Amino acid sequence: MYSVLCLVSCFISLNGMSQGNNLEIPDINMKLRTEARAARQAASVAIHYLNYHHGSPHNVFQLHQLKKASLEIMVNEGRKYHLKFEVRNGRFSNVTKFCTAKVLFYKKSVPDTVLKCNFKDSDGFKEDYEFYLNLRKRMDPVVGYNIPDNFGFIAPETRPIWQLAIVSASYIMWQKSTEVMKYNMAQIQEVHQQIRTDEFLQFTYIVLLHEIPSQEIITCNMWVMWQPKQSPNVKYTCLPSPTESFSEESEFGRPEGME
Amino acid sequence: MKTSWILLNIVLVAAHRQVTYIGDQVLRISASSQKQLNLVKSLEQLQHLKLDFWKEPVRSSLPIDVRVPAKHVSTIKTILKSNNIAHSVMIENLQSLVDEERISTLISELRQNGTYSFNYRYYHLLKEIYKWMKNLADENPQLVRRMRIGRSSQGRAIHVLKFSTGHRRPAIWIDAGIHGREWIAPAVAIWMAKKITTDYGNDPSITTLLNKMDIFMVIMANPDGYVYSKTTDRMWRKTMSKRPGSRCFGVDPNRNFDANFGGNGSSRVPCSESYCGPHVHSEPEIKAIVNFIKKNGRFIVFLTLHNYSQRLMYPYGYTQETPENVEELDMLAHEATEALTSLYGTRYSYGSIVQLINESSGNSIDWSCKQGVKYSYAFELRDEGQYGFMLPRSQIVPTAEETWLAVKKIMEHACNRLP
């Protein structure tokens, strides 16, 4: 295959369609099984990115089905996953939306993500506004601990606070994700609201992230400013995990990986 | 049990003195912090509210049950709501319970203290689970035996429940609770153990199975870790073994097995969640399991329950190589997950550990496979990460019901292929 690609790229360069005079090492493009861990990992990164950017506590998306995945290995530029997938809003929703994404992993950078989904941004912001207005009306700031509690319980009034944390923590999880390291938000340890006079709601959270496959629990302090129809403004610091960097072999068994 | 004594008392009092409990509610309160716990305790001090605690506020990890007189119900709920204290209504109108004809059977059921009055929709304390195990064996003497196979680092018993109708038969192993924080696993194992006892003699498939094979179930493989996750650190995964020279303790029991021990996919760092331990089978819990399985020598199936991710995995984790019956394992995994999904639509993926998660060394199913156990699988139960380890109680029984279908498929397949 390599020699064929070489012939092709040489042919193209002969026709003056490529830039530069050096011999170009061709990129490799391969189709992935949708069950492949690497493909699903790339999809989870795209979904963190989606949830952060959509910025809607009442519209937190999960992967419904990965339809198509391919991997483009670009020498000196990274590994780019091309994905087609369906998402759904919450566990029991039957309504799915279709998305395409390109997720580029390169060394230790934040995964470069380009995402397109087939729903209009104005979908489902009504509940966000109700939540927002209820909080603006309150005189005393929201305070909470252990959400969900140790038994998985979330009081109905606290649920939107939890979902806003997921949307905000998606920013952290998107940034920290690599081809190997995956994240879920495990629990809110603490949340404190700071009352503001402008149109933003402000919260400081301590959230626990579950890191896979190292199985570590990462504690992050997260400062969030939000209003409806906007991605939250998130600043964070995470405490270092006790392990050294986990074995970061690529999924295909070759010991290449992050440098 | 205190509840049954109180209910009996209420019935007797009601019969003699016409006291009514119309509109009285029994609330279950869940204090999520010391602060909230103290607030509930302070309510107890307010005499005029006449609160009657059926389960006293003790620790923030334990539920608090309180009977609230009708006229104070809305006040109490307002106080709880405005302090964000989680609570639910266990009994909406206590009088209706007293009125019902069934009160006497209810009381006798509660007084039984056996596996019939056990709440299967709850994440129990370790001692409640141990008592339940003893009850299950006592209630089913022809089928179930509780055997201690070792002790944990902190001296807690490691029990196995043996389901057997014969002698030295080909055997099935199921373990749960190897990781402290994965509470759904022992909860599902408890439900399944009870199911086996009710199905034997009634369900043809399980009856046939138990007439040909033995089932050995470890409900709680890491009792120390479970207790620590209940009392101190909800996210605790490992055992509680001490490490001289380190402030960190505990070993990941599922990296401690003799299967490429210490290799990639486990950590040599004592503070790490996937610390493999100082040497193979260093953890007494794992040593007990390994010794038992080796001594028995007749295991055909080895299943281990974990959470979360909704996956059914077969070996290996430490290598890309596959077991010699990998095609059969894959096809059976397909059938088992289809059976699981058929109940509530819960979708599982399946494959080898290394394909689905990443490399993992020293894990239990790699070891059991190397020992010659033909059908070795690891379950990662619900969910996919929304609640993760903190799976709500309401999902315990549905998770158990669907998982049971997959477990049954695997056991039946093994049974059908006995020589």
mmCIF file with all atom_site columns, C-alpha atoms in Angstrom, chain B residues 147 149 160 162 173 216 287-297 299:
data_model
loop_
_atom_site.group_PDB
_atom_site.id
_atom_site.type_symbol
_atom_site.label_atom_id
_atom_site.label_alt_id
_atom_site.label_comp_id
_atom_site.label_asym_id
_atom_site.label_entity_id
_atom_site.label_seq_id
_atom_site.pdbx_PDB_ins_code
_atom_site.Cartn_x
_atom_site.Cartn_y
_atom_site.Cartn_z
_atom_site.occupancy
_atom_site.B_iso_or_equiv
_atom_site.pdbx_formal_charge
_atom_site.auth_seq_id
_atom_site.auth_comp_id
_atom_site.auth_asym_id
_atom_site.auth_atom_id
_atom_site.pdbx_PDB_model_num
ATOM 1  C CA . MET B 1 147 ? -18.091 -21.209 53.540 1.00 0.00 ? 147 MET B CA 1
ATOM 2  C CA . ILE B 1 149 ? -12.304 -19.282 52.407 1.00 0.00 ? 149 ILE B CA 1
ATOM 3  C CA . VAL B 1 160 ? -18.249 -18.084 49.330 1.00 0.00 ? 160 VAL B CA 1
ATOM 4  C CA . LYS B 1 162 ? -21.867 -22.774 47.439 1.00 0.00 ? 162 LYS B CA 1
ATOM 5  C CA . TRP B 1 173 ? -17.563 -19.112 39.734 1.00 0.00 ? 173 TRP B CA 1
ATOM 6  C CA . PHE B 1 216 ? -19.842 -20.750 43.821 1.00 0.00 ? 216 PHE B CA 1
ATOM 7  C CA . LYS B 1 287 ? -4.750  -15.584 47.733 1.00 0.00 ? 287 LYS B CA 1
ATOM 8  C CA . ALA B 1 288 ? -7.911  -17.047 49.240 1.00 0.00 ? 288 ALA B CA 1
ATOM 9  C CA . ILE B 1 289 ? -9.717  -17.011 45.886 1.00 0.00 ? 289 ILE B CA 1
ATOM 10 C CA . VAL B 1 290 ? -6.755  -18.404 43.961 1.00 0.00 ? 290 VAL B CA 1
ATOM 11 C CA . ASN B 1 291 ? -6.187  -21.212 46.475 1.00 0.00 ? 291 ASN B CA 1
ATOM 12 C CA . PHE B 1 292 ? -9.854  -22.142 46.497 1.00 0.00 ? 292 PHE B CA 1
ATOM 13 C CA . ILE B 1 293 ? -10.169 -22.279 42.725 1.00 0.00 ? 293 ILE B CA 1
ATOM 14 C CA . LYS B 1 294 ? -6.953  -24.240 42.280 1.00 0.00 ? 294 LYS B CA 1
ATOM 15 C CA . LYS B 1 295 ? -7.886  -26.716 45.011 1.00 0.00 ? 295 LYS B CA 1
ATOM 16 C CA . ASN B 1 296 ? -11.357 -27.258 43.541 1.00 0.00 ? 296 ASN B CA 1
ATOM 17 C CA . GLY B 1 297 ? -9.946  -27.793 40.067 1.00 0.00 ? 297 GLY B CA 1
ATOM 18 C CA . PHE B 1 299 ? -14.224 -24.692 37.312 1.00 0.00 ? 299 PHE B CA 1
#
